[in-house]
Amino acid sequence: GAVVSQHPSWVICKSGTSVKIECRSLDFQATTMFWYRQFPKQSLMLMATSNEGSKATYEQGVEKDKFLINHASLTLSTLTVTSAHPEDSSFYICSARDSAGANTGELFFGEGSRLTVL
Amino acid sequence: LAKTTQPISMDSYEGQEVNITCSHNNIATNDYITWYQQFPSQGPRFIIQGYKTKVTNEVASLFIPADRKSSTLSLPRVSLSDTAVYYCLVGYGGATNKLIFGTGTLLAVQP
C-alpha cells in the first residue's frame, strides 16, 4: 500500500518554542492531507484538513494561529506548533489519500510524531 | 458524516475468533466501511474495507448486512500480538473528504 512518512517521530522541546512536523506521501500524490491529534488512551481527533496550494481547514476548537499548516507541494504537508506549552504534548498523526486512487475511503497514515513540551 | 458506535473494550484468549461489531445507522449510499488497527504510539494500520455483504483478506473478514447499518470485523484465531485498538470508520473516499474516528474498541488478548 501507499506510504506516508512523518518526521520527526518524537521531539522534546522547551515551553515557548515552536516545533515543525513534516508529513510526506512517498509514492503517491496527495492534494489533501489530514492532521490528527491523539492524547493518551483517547481516540484520534481530527485537527485540520491540509489542502495543497491553499489554506487549511481547521476543525472547531483548533486554533489556526497555534497550529500552522503548510501544504506547499503534492507530497508534503507541515504542521508547526507555535509557542508550544505542556498541554500541547500529544501524539500527532497525519494521513492522506491517493489523489489518483479509487474513491473507496482508505486513508494512509504516518507513523505519528510524539511531542513532549517541558 | 456517519457516526459510529463500538464496544469500548473486549477480552479474548489466544486461538479464539473475535467479532467486533460497529453500528453506523446514518451511513450514506456512497460510504465505504473501513477498519483500522492501532498499536500504542503508532499510526493506525488498514485492516479491511467493504461496501456490502462479505469481504475477506489474509487477516480478517468483514460482514455487512443488507441494510449496511452495522458491520462486524472478524479476526480468526487471535494471538497476543492482536492486542490493539480497532477503529471502524465510514465515509466516502473522495480525496478531500475527511474521516472521523470514534472511540474504538480495545481488544485484549490473553494467553
CSV table of C-alpha atoms in Angstrom, one decimal:
chain,number,residue,atom,x,y,z
A,1,GLY,CA,0.0,0.0,0.0
A,2,ALA,CA,0.9,3.7,-0.2
A,3,VAL,CA,3.4,5.0,2.3
A,4,VAL,CA,3.1,8.2,4.4
A,5,SER,CA,6.2,9.2,6.4
A,6,GLN,CA,6.4,11.6,9.3
A,7,HIS,CA,9.4,13.3,10.8
A,8,PRO,CA,10.4,13.6,13.5
A,9,SER,CA,9.0,10.5,15.2
A,10,TRP,CA,9.5,12.2,18.6
A,11,VAL,CA,10.6,15.6,19.8
A,12,ILE,CA,11.1,17.2,23.1
A,13,CYS,CA,11.1,21.0,23.4
A,14,LYS,CA,11.0,23.7,25.9
A,15,SER,CA,7.8,25.7,26.6
A,16,GLY,CA,7.5,28.7,24.3
A,17,THR,CA,9.4,27.2,21.4
A,18,SER,CA,7.9,26.2,18.0
A,19,VAL,CA,8.1,22.7,16.6
A,20,LYS,CA,7.6,21.6,13.0
A,21,ILE,CA,6.4,18.2,12.0
A,22,GLU,CA,6.6,17.0,8.4
A,23,CYS,CA,4.3,14.6,6.6
A,24,ARG,CA,5.3,13.2,3.3
A,25,SER,CA,3.5,10.9,0.8
A,26,LEU,CA,6.4,8.8,-0.5
A,27,ASP,CA,4.9,7.1,-3.5
A,28,PHE,CA,1.7,9.0,-4.4
A,29,GLN,CA,0.4,12.5,-4.7
A,30,ALA,CA,-2.0,13.9,-2.1
A,31,THR,CA,-3.8,17.1,-2.8
A,32,THR,CA,-5.3,16.7,0.7
A,33,MET,CA,-3.7,15.6,3.9
A,34,PHE,CA,-5.3,15.3,7.3
A,35,TRP,CA,-3.8,16.1,10.7
A,36,TYR,CA,-4.9,14.3,13.8
A,37,ARG,CA,-4.0,14.6,17.5
A,38,GLN,CA,-4.2,11.8,20.0
A,39,PHE,CA,-4.0,12.1,23.8
A,40,PRO,CA,-3.2,9.1,25.9
A,41,LYS,CA,-6.0,6.5,25.9
A,42,GLN,CA,-8.1,8.6,23.7
A,43,SER,CA,-9.2,8.3,20.0
A,44,LEU,CA,-7.7,10.3,17.2
A,45,MET,CA,-9.2,13.8,16.9
A,46,LEU,CA,-9.2,15.5,13.6
A,47,MET,CA,-7.4,18.9,13.8
A,48,ALA,CA,-7.4,20.1,10.3
A,49,THR,CA,-7.5,19.3,6.6
A,50,SER,CA,-4.4,20.4,4.7
A,51,ASN,CA,-5.1,21.5,1.1
A,52,GLU,CA,-2.2,21.8,-1.4
A,53,GLY,CA,-1.8,25.3,-2.5
A,54,SER,CA,-4.5,26.8,-0.3
A,55,LYS,CA,-5.3,27.4,3.3
A,56,ALA,CA,-6.0,24.6,5.6
A,57,THR,CA,-9.5,24.0,7.0
A,58,TYR,CA,-9.5,23.7,10.8
A,59,GLU,CA,-11.9,21.8,13.0
A,60,GLN,CA,-13.9,23.6,15.6
A,61,GLY,CA,-11.9,24.4,18.6
A,62,VAL,CA,-8.5,24.1,16.9
A,63,GLU,CA,-6.6,27.4,16.8
A,64,LYS,CA,-5.3,28.1,13.3
A,65,ASP,CA,-2.6,30.6,14.6
A,66,LYS,CA,-1.4,28.0,17.1
A,67,PHE,CA,-1.2,25.1,14.7
A,68,LEU,CA,0.2,26.4,11.4
A,69,ILE,CA,-0.3,24.1,8.4
A,70,ASN,CA,1.6,24.5,5.1
A,71,HIS,CA,0.9,22.2,2.2
A,72,ALA,CA,3.3,23.5,-0.4
A,73,SER,CA,3.6,20.5,-2.7
A,74,LEU,CA,1.6,17.4,-3.6
A,75,THR,CA,3.7,15.3,-1.4
A,76,LEU,CA,4.5,17.4,1.7
A,77,SER,CA,2.4,19.0,4.4
A,78,THR,CA,3.9,20.5,7.6
A,79,LEU,CA,2.3,21.2,11.0
A,80,THR,CA,4.0,23.8,13.1
A,81,VAL,CA,3.1,24.0,16.8
A,82,THR,CA,3.8,27.6,17.7
A,83,SER,CA,4.8,28.7,21.2
A,84,ALA,CA,4.3,25.2,22.5
A,85,HIS,CA,3.1,24.6,26.0
A,86,PRO,CA,2.9,21.4,28.1
A,87,GLU,CA,-0.7,21.0,27.2
A,88,ASP,CA,0.3,20.7,23.6
A,89,SER,CA,2.2,17.5,24.4
A,90,SER,CA,0.5,14.8,22.4
A,91,PHE,CA,0.8,12.3,19.5
A,92,TYR,CA,0.3,14.0,16.2
A,93,ILE,CA,-0.6,11.8,13.2
A,94,CYS,CA,-1.0,12.8,9.6
A,95,SER,CA,-2.8,10.9,6.9
A,96,ALA,CA,-3.6,11.2,3.2
A,97,ARG,CA,-5.4,9.6,0.3
A,98,ASP,CA,-4.0,9.0,-3.1
A,99,SER,CA,-5.5,11.8,-5.3
A,100,ALA,CA,-5.5,9.5,-8.3
A,101,GLY,CA,-6.7,6.4,-6.4
A,102,ALA,CA,-10.2,4.9,-6.1
A,103,ASN,CA,-12.7,6.7,-4.0
A,104,THR,CA,-13.0,3.9,-1.5
A,105,GLY,CA,-12.3,5.8,1.7
A,106,GLU,CA,-8.9,4.3,2.7
A,107,LEU,CA,-6.6,6.7,4.4
A,108,PHE,CA,-2.9,6.0,4.7
A,109,PHE,CA,-1.4,7.1,8.0
A,110,GLY,CA,2.0,8.2,9.0
A,111,GLU,CA,3.9,6.7,11.9
A,112,GLY,CA,3.0,9.6,14.2
A,113,SER,CA,5.1,12.2,16.0
A,114,ARG,CA,5.3,12.3,19.8
A,115,LEU,CA,5.6,15.8,21.0
A,116,THR,CA,6.7,16.4,24.6
A,117,VAL,CA,6.8,20.0,25.8
A,118,LEU,CA,8.7,20.6,29.1
B,1,LEU,CA,-20.5,12.3,8.4
B,2,ALA,CA,-21.7,9.0,9.7
B,3,LYS,CA,-21.2,8.4,13.4
B,4,THR,CA,-20.0,5.0,14.5
B,5,THR,CA,-20.6,3.2,17.8
B,6,GLN,CA,-18.4,0.3,19.0
B,7,PRO,CA,-17.9,-1.5,22.3
B,8,ILE,CA,-15.2,0.2,24.3
B,9,SER,CA,-13.3,-3.0,25.1
B,10,MET,CA,-13.3,-6.7,24.5
B,11,ASP,CA,-11.4,-9.6,26.1
B,12,SER,CA,-10.4,-12.8,24.3
B,13,TYR,CA,-7.9,-15.7,24.6
B,14,GLU,CA,-5.3,-16.8,22.1
B,15,GLY,CA,-6.7,-19.0,19.4
B,16,GLN,CA,-10.3,-17.7,19.6
B,17,GLU,CA,-12.2,-16.0,16.9
B,18,VAL,CA,-13.1,-12.4,17.8
B,19,ASN,CA,-16.0,-10.5,16.3
B,20,ILE,CA,-16.2,-6.7,16.8
B,21,THR,CA,-19.4,-5.0,15.8
B,22,CYS,CA,-19.8,-1.4,14.7
B,23,SER,CA,-23.1,0.5,14.4
B,24,HIS,CA,-23.4,3.2,11.7
B,25,ASN,CA,-27.1,3.9,11.4
B,26,ASN,CA,-26.7,7.0,9.2
B,27,ILE,CA,-24.3,5.6,6.7
B,28,ALA,CA,-24.7,7.2,3.3
B,29,THR,CA,-25.2,5.5,0.0
B,30,ASN,CA,-21.6,6.2,-1.2
B,31,ASP,CA,-19.9,5.4,2.1
B,32,TYR,CA,-17.5,2.6,2.5
B,33,ILE,CA,-16.7,0.9,5.8
B,34,THR,CA,-13.1,0.6,6.8
B,35,TRP,CA,-11.5,-0.9,9.8
B,36,TYR,CA,-8.1,0.1,11.2
B,37,GLN,CA,-5.8,-1.3,13.9
B,38,GLN,CA,-3.7,0.8,16.1
B,39,PHE,CA,-0.9,-0.2,18.5
B,40,PRO,CA,0.4,2.3,21.1
B,41,SER,CA,2.4,5.1,19.7
B,42,GLN,CA,1.9,4.1,16.1
B,43,GLY,CA,-0.3,5.4,13.4
B,44,PRO,CA,-3.5,3.4,12.5
B,45,ARG,CA,-3.0,0.5,10.1
B,46,PHE,CA,-5.5,-0.5,7.5
B,47,ILE,CA,-7.1,-3.9,8.1
B,48,ILE,CA,-10.0,-4.3,5.7
B,49,GLN,CA,-12.6,-2.4,3.8
B,50,GLY,CA,-16.0,-3.2,2.3
B,51,TYR,CA,-19.2,-1.8,0.9
B,52,LYS,CA,-21.7,-4.7,1.3
B,53,THR,CA,-22.0,-8.4,2.0
B,54,LYS,CA,-18.8,-10.1,3.0
B,55,VAL,CA,-15.1,-9.3,2.3
B,56,THR,CA,-12.2,-11.5,3.3
B,57,ASN,CA,-8.5,-10.9,3.2
B,58,GLU,CA,-5.5,-12.6,4.7
B,59,VAL,CA,-6.0,-11.2,8.2
B,60,ALA,CA,-9.7,-10.6,8.7
B,61,SER,CA,-13.3,-10.8,7.4
B,62,LEU,CA,-15.8,-8.1,7.3
B,63,PHE,CA,-19.5,-8.9,7.4
B,64,ILE,CA,-22.0,-6.2,6.3
B,65,PRO,CA,-25.8,-6.8,6.3
B,66,ALA,CA,-28.1,-5.7,3.6
B,67,ASP,CA,-29.1,-2.5,5.3
B,68,ARG,CA,-25.5,-1.6,6.0
B,69,LYS,CA,-26.4,0.0,9.3
B,70,SER,CA,-23.8,-2.1,11.0
B,71,SER,CA,-20.7,-4.2,10.3
B,72,THR,CA,-18.7,-6.9,12.0
B,73,LEU,CA,-15.0,-7.3,11.9
B,74,SER,CA,-14.0,-10.9,12.4
B,75,LEU,CA,-10.5,-11.9,13.5
B,76,PRO,CA,-9.8,-15.6,13.2
B,77,ARG,CA,-7.6,-17.3,15.8
B,78,VAL,CA,-6.3,-14.2,17.5
B,79,SER,CA,-2.8,-14.1,19.1
B,80,LEU,CA,-1.3,-11.9,21.8
B,81,SER,CA,0.0,-9.6,19.1
B,82,ASP,CA,-3.5,-8.8,18.1
B,83,THR,CA,-4.0,-6.8,21.3
B,84,ALA,CA,-4.7,-3.3,20.0
B,85,VAL,CA,-7.4,-0.7,19.5
B,86,TYR,CA,-9.7,-1.3,16.5
B,87,TYR,CA,-11.5,1.5,14.8
B,88,CYS,CA,-14.4,1.4,12.4
B,89,LEU,CA,-14.8,4.3,10.0
B,90,VAL,CA,-17.4,5.0,7.4
B,91,GLY,CA,-17.1,7.6,4.7
B,92,TYR,CA,-16.9,8.4,1.1
B,93,GLY,CA,-13.4,8.3,-0.1
B,94,GLY,CA,-13.2,11.4,-2.2
B,95,ALA,CA,-9.7,12.9,-1.8
B,96,THR,CA,-10.9,15.8,0.3
B,97,ASN,CA,-13.5,14.1,2.4
B,98,LYS,CA,-12.4,13.7,6.0
B,99,LEU,CA,-12.9,10.7,8.2
B,100,ILE,CA,-13.8,10.9,11.8
B,101,PHE,CA,-12.6,8.4,14.4
B,102,GLY,CA,-14.9,7.0,17.0
B,103,THR,CA,-13.8,5.7,20.4
B,104,GLY,CA,-12.6,2.4,19.0
B,105,THR,CA,-12.5,-1.0,20.7
B,106,LEU,CA,-9.6,-2.1,22.8
B,107,LEU,CA,-9.1,-5.8,22.3
B,108,ALA,CA,-7.1,-7.5,25.0
B,109,VAL,CA,-5.9,-11.0,24.1
B,110,GLN,CA,-4.8,-13.1,27.0
B,111,PRO,CA,-2.7,-16.3,26.9
